[in-house]
Coordinates of C-alpha atoms in Angstrom, one line a residue:
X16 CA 0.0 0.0 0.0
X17 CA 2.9 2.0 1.0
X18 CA 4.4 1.7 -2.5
X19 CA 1.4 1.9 -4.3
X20 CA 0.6 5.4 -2.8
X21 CA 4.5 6.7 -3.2
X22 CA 3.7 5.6 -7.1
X23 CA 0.6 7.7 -7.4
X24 CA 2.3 10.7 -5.9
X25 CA 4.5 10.6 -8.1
X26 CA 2.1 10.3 -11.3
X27 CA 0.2 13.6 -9.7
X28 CA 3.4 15.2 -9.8
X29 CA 4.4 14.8 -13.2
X30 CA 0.9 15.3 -14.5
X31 CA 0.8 18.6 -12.6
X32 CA 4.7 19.5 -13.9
X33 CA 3.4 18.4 -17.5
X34 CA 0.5 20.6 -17.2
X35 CA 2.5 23.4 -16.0
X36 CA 5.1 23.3 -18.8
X37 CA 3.0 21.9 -21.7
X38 CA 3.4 19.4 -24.2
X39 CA 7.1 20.5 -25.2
X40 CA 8.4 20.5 -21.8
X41 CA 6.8 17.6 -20.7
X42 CA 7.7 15.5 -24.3
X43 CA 11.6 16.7 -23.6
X44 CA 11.1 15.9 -19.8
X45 CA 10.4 12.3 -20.7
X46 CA 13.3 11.5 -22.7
X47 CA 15.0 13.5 -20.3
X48 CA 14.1 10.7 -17.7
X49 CA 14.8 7.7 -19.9
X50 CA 18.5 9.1 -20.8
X51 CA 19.1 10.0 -17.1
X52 CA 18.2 6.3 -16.0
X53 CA 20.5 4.8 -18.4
X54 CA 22.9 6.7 -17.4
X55 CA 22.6 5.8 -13.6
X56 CA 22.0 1.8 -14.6
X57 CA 25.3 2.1 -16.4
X58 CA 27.3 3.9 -13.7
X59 CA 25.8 3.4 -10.1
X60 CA 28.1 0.1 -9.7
X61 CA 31.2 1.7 -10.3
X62 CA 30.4 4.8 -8.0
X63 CA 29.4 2.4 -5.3
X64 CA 32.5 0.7 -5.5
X65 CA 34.2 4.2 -5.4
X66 CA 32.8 4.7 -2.1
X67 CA 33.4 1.5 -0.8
X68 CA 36.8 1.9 -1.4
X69 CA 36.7 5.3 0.4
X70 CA 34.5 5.0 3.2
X71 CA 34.9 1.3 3.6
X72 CA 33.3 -1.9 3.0
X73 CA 31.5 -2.3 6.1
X74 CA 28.7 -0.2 5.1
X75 CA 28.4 -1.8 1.6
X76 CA 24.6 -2.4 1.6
X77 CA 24.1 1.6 1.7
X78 CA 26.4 2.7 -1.3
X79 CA 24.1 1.2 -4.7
X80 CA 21.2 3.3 -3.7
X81 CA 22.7 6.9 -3.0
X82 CA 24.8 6.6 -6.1
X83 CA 22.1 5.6 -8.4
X84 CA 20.0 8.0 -7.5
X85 CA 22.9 10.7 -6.9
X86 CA 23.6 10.3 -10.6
X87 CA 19.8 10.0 -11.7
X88 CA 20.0 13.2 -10.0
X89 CA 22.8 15.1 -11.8
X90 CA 22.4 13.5 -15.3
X91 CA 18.5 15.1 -15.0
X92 CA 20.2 18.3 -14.0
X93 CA 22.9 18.2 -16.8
X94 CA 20.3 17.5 -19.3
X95 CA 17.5 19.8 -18.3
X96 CA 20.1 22.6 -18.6
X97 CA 20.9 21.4 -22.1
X98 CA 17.6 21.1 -23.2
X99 CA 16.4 24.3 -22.0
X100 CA 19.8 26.0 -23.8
X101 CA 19.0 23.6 -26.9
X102 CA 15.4 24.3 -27.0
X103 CA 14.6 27.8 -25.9
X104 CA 11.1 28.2 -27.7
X105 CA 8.5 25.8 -27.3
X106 CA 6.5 24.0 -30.1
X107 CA 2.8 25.6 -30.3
X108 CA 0.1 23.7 -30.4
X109 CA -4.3 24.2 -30.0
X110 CA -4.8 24.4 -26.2
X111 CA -6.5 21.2 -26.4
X112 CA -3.8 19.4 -28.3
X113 CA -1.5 20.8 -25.8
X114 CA -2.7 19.8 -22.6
X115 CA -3.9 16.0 -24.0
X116 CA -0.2 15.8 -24.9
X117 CA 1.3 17.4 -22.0
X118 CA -0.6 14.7 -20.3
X119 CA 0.3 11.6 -22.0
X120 CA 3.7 12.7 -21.9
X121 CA 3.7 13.4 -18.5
X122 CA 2.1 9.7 -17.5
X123 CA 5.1 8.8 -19.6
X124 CA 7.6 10.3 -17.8
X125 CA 5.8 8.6 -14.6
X126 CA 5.7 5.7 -16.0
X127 CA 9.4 5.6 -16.8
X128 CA 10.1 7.5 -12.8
X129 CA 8.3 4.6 -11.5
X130 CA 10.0 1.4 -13.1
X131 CA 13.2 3.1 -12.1
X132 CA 11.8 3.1 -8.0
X133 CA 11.2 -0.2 -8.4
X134 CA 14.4 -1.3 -10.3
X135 CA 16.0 0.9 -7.2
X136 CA 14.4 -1.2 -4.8
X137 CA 16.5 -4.0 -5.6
X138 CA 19.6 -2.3 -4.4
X139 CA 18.3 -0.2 -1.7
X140 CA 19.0 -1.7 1.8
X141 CA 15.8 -2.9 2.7
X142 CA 15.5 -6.6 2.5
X143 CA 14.2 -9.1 0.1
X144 CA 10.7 -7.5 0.9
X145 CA 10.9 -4.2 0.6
X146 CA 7.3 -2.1 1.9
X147 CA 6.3 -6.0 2.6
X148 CA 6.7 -6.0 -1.2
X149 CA 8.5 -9.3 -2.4
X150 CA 11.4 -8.0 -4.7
X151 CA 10.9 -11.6 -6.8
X152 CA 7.3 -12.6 -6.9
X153 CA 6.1 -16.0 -7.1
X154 CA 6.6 -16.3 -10.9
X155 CA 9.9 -15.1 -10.7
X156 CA 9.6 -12.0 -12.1
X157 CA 11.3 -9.3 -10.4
X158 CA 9.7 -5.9 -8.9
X159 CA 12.0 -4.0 -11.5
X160 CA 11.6 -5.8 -14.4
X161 CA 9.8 -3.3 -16.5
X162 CA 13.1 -0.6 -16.6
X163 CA 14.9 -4.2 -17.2
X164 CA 12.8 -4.7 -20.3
X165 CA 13.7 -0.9 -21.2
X166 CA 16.9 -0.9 -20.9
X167 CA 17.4 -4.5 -22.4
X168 CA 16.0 -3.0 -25.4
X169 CA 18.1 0.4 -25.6
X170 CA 21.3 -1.5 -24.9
X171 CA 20.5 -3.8 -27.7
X172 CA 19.2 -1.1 -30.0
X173 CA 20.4 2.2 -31.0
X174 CA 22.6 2.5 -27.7
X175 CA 24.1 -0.6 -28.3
X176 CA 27.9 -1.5 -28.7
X177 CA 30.3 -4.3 -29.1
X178 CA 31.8 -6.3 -26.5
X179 CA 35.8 -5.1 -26.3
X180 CA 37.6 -7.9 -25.0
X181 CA 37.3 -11.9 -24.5
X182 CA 36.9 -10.4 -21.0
X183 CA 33.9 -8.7 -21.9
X184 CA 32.4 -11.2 -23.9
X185 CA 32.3 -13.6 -21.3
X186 CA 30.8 -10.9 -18.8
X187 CA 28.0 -10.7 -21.2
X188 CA 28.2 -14.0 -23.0
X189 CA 27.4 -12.5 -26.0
X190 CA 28.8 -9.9 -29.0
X191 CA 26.8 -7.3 -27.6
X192 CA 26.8 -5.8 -24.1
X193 CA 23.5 -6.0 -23.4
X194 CA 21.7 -5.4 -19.8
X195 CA 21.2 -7.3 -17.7
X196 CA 24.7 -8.8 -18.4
X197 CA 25.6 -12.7 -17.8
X198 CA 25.2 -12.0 -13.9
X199 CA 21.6 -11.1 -13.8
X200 CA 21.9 -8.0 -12.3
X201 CA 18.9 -9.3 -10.2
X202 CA 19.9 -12.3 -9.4
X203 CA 23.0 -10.6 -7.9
X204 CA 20.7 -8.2 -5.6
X205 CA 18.8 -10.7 -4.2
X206 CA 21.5 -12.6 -2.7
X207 CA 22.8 -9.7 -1.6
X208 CA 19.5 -9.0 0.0
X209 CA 18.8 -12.3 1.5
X210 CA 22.4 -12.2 2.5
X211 CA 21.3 -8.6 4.5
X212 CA 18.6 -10.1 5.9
X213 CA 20.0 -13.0 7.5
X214 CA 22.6 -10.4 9.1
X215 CA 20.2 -8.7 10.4
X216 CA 17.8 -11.3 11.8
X217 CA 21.3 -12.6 13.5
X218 CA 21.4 -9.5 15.6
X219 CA 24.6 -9.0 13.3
X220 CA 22.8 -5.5 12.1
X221 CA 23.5 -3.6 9.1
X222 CA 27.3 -3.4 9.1
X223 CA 28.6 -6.4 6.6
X224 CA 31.8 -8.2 7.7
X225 CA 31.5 -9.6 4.2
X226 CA 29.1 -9.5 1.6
X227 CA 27.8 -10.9 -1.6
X228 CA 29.9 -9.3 -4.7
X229 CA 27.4 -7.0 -6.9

């Protein structure tokens, strides 16, 4: 319930935001949103390692969620401010035609904010369960497999590239380095979950003396 009200919070906000702006803004918010995700799939790993390495491994459950969203955060920034310099006068369109795209675009954009929660969720240091929320339901599908299915298609589409070593190919068992990767990015969180909560249930707590690898 918890979750399910965060979601529609969020969907009022970006309808009221894509209201606000119009159809333009709201259209260039969206991609906006999709490029800023990629970016923050693509680089949260190395950042957590970064700050494992410089605050210490200890507190490695806390790092993947900060530094995705820290750079969700800053890519949205950095591209906003492009797109407003890039795009300083806004398509017209009828009133009517406006707002119904202003809309659409807008449950777009919440559409795209949301899977990326949930594909957060994985990583952020709150069990298997998160908001009594199974992270892997009984069919085996995970909580954030929609921005999985997104980004599996953008990394094997017009974003995609060619594996650059024997290393690499065998990290991604295949010619093209394609998300999730060979180690199922959620397969990877949820031992590292499961491992979390069995710490914590031990009375261990949150500091790991040694964790799954990501």
């Amino acid at each position: 319930m918890i979750l399910l009200l965060i979601e529609l919070a969020i969907l009022a906000a970006f309808v009221g935001f894509g209201i606000r702006d119009g159809a333009w803004g709201a259209f260039i918010r969206a991609w906006n949103v999709v490029f800023a995700g990629l970016l923050a799939t693509n680089f949260f790993e190395p950042a957590a390692r970064f700050l494992e390495g410089t605050i210490g491994s200890e507190w490695t459950y806390f790092y993947d969620f900060p530094a995705f969203w820290g750079i969700f955060a800053v890519s949205m920034v950095i591209l906003h401010t492009l797109t407003a310099v890039m795009s300083r006068v806004a398509m017209k369109l009828n009133l009517y035609l406006d707002r119904t795209f202003a809309v659409l675009s807008a449950l777009s954009s919440a559409v795209i904010f949301n899977s990326l929660l949930l594909f957060s969720l994985h990583f952020a240091p709150l069990g298997p369960a998160p908001f009594g929320v199974p992270l892997v339901n009984d069919s085996g599908l995970p909580l954030g497999q929609r921005w999985g299915q997104i980004a599996r298609t953008m990394s094997r589409g017009s974003l995609s590239r060619s594996v650059s070593s024997a290393d690499e190919a065998e990290k991604y068992g295949d010619e093209i380095a394609a998300f999730p990767g060979r180690n199922n990015i959620f397969e990877v969180y949820q031992k590292r979950q499961e491992a979390l909560k069995s710490q914590v249930d031990g009375g261990s707590g949150f500091k790991a003396a040694g964790a799954e690898e990501r």
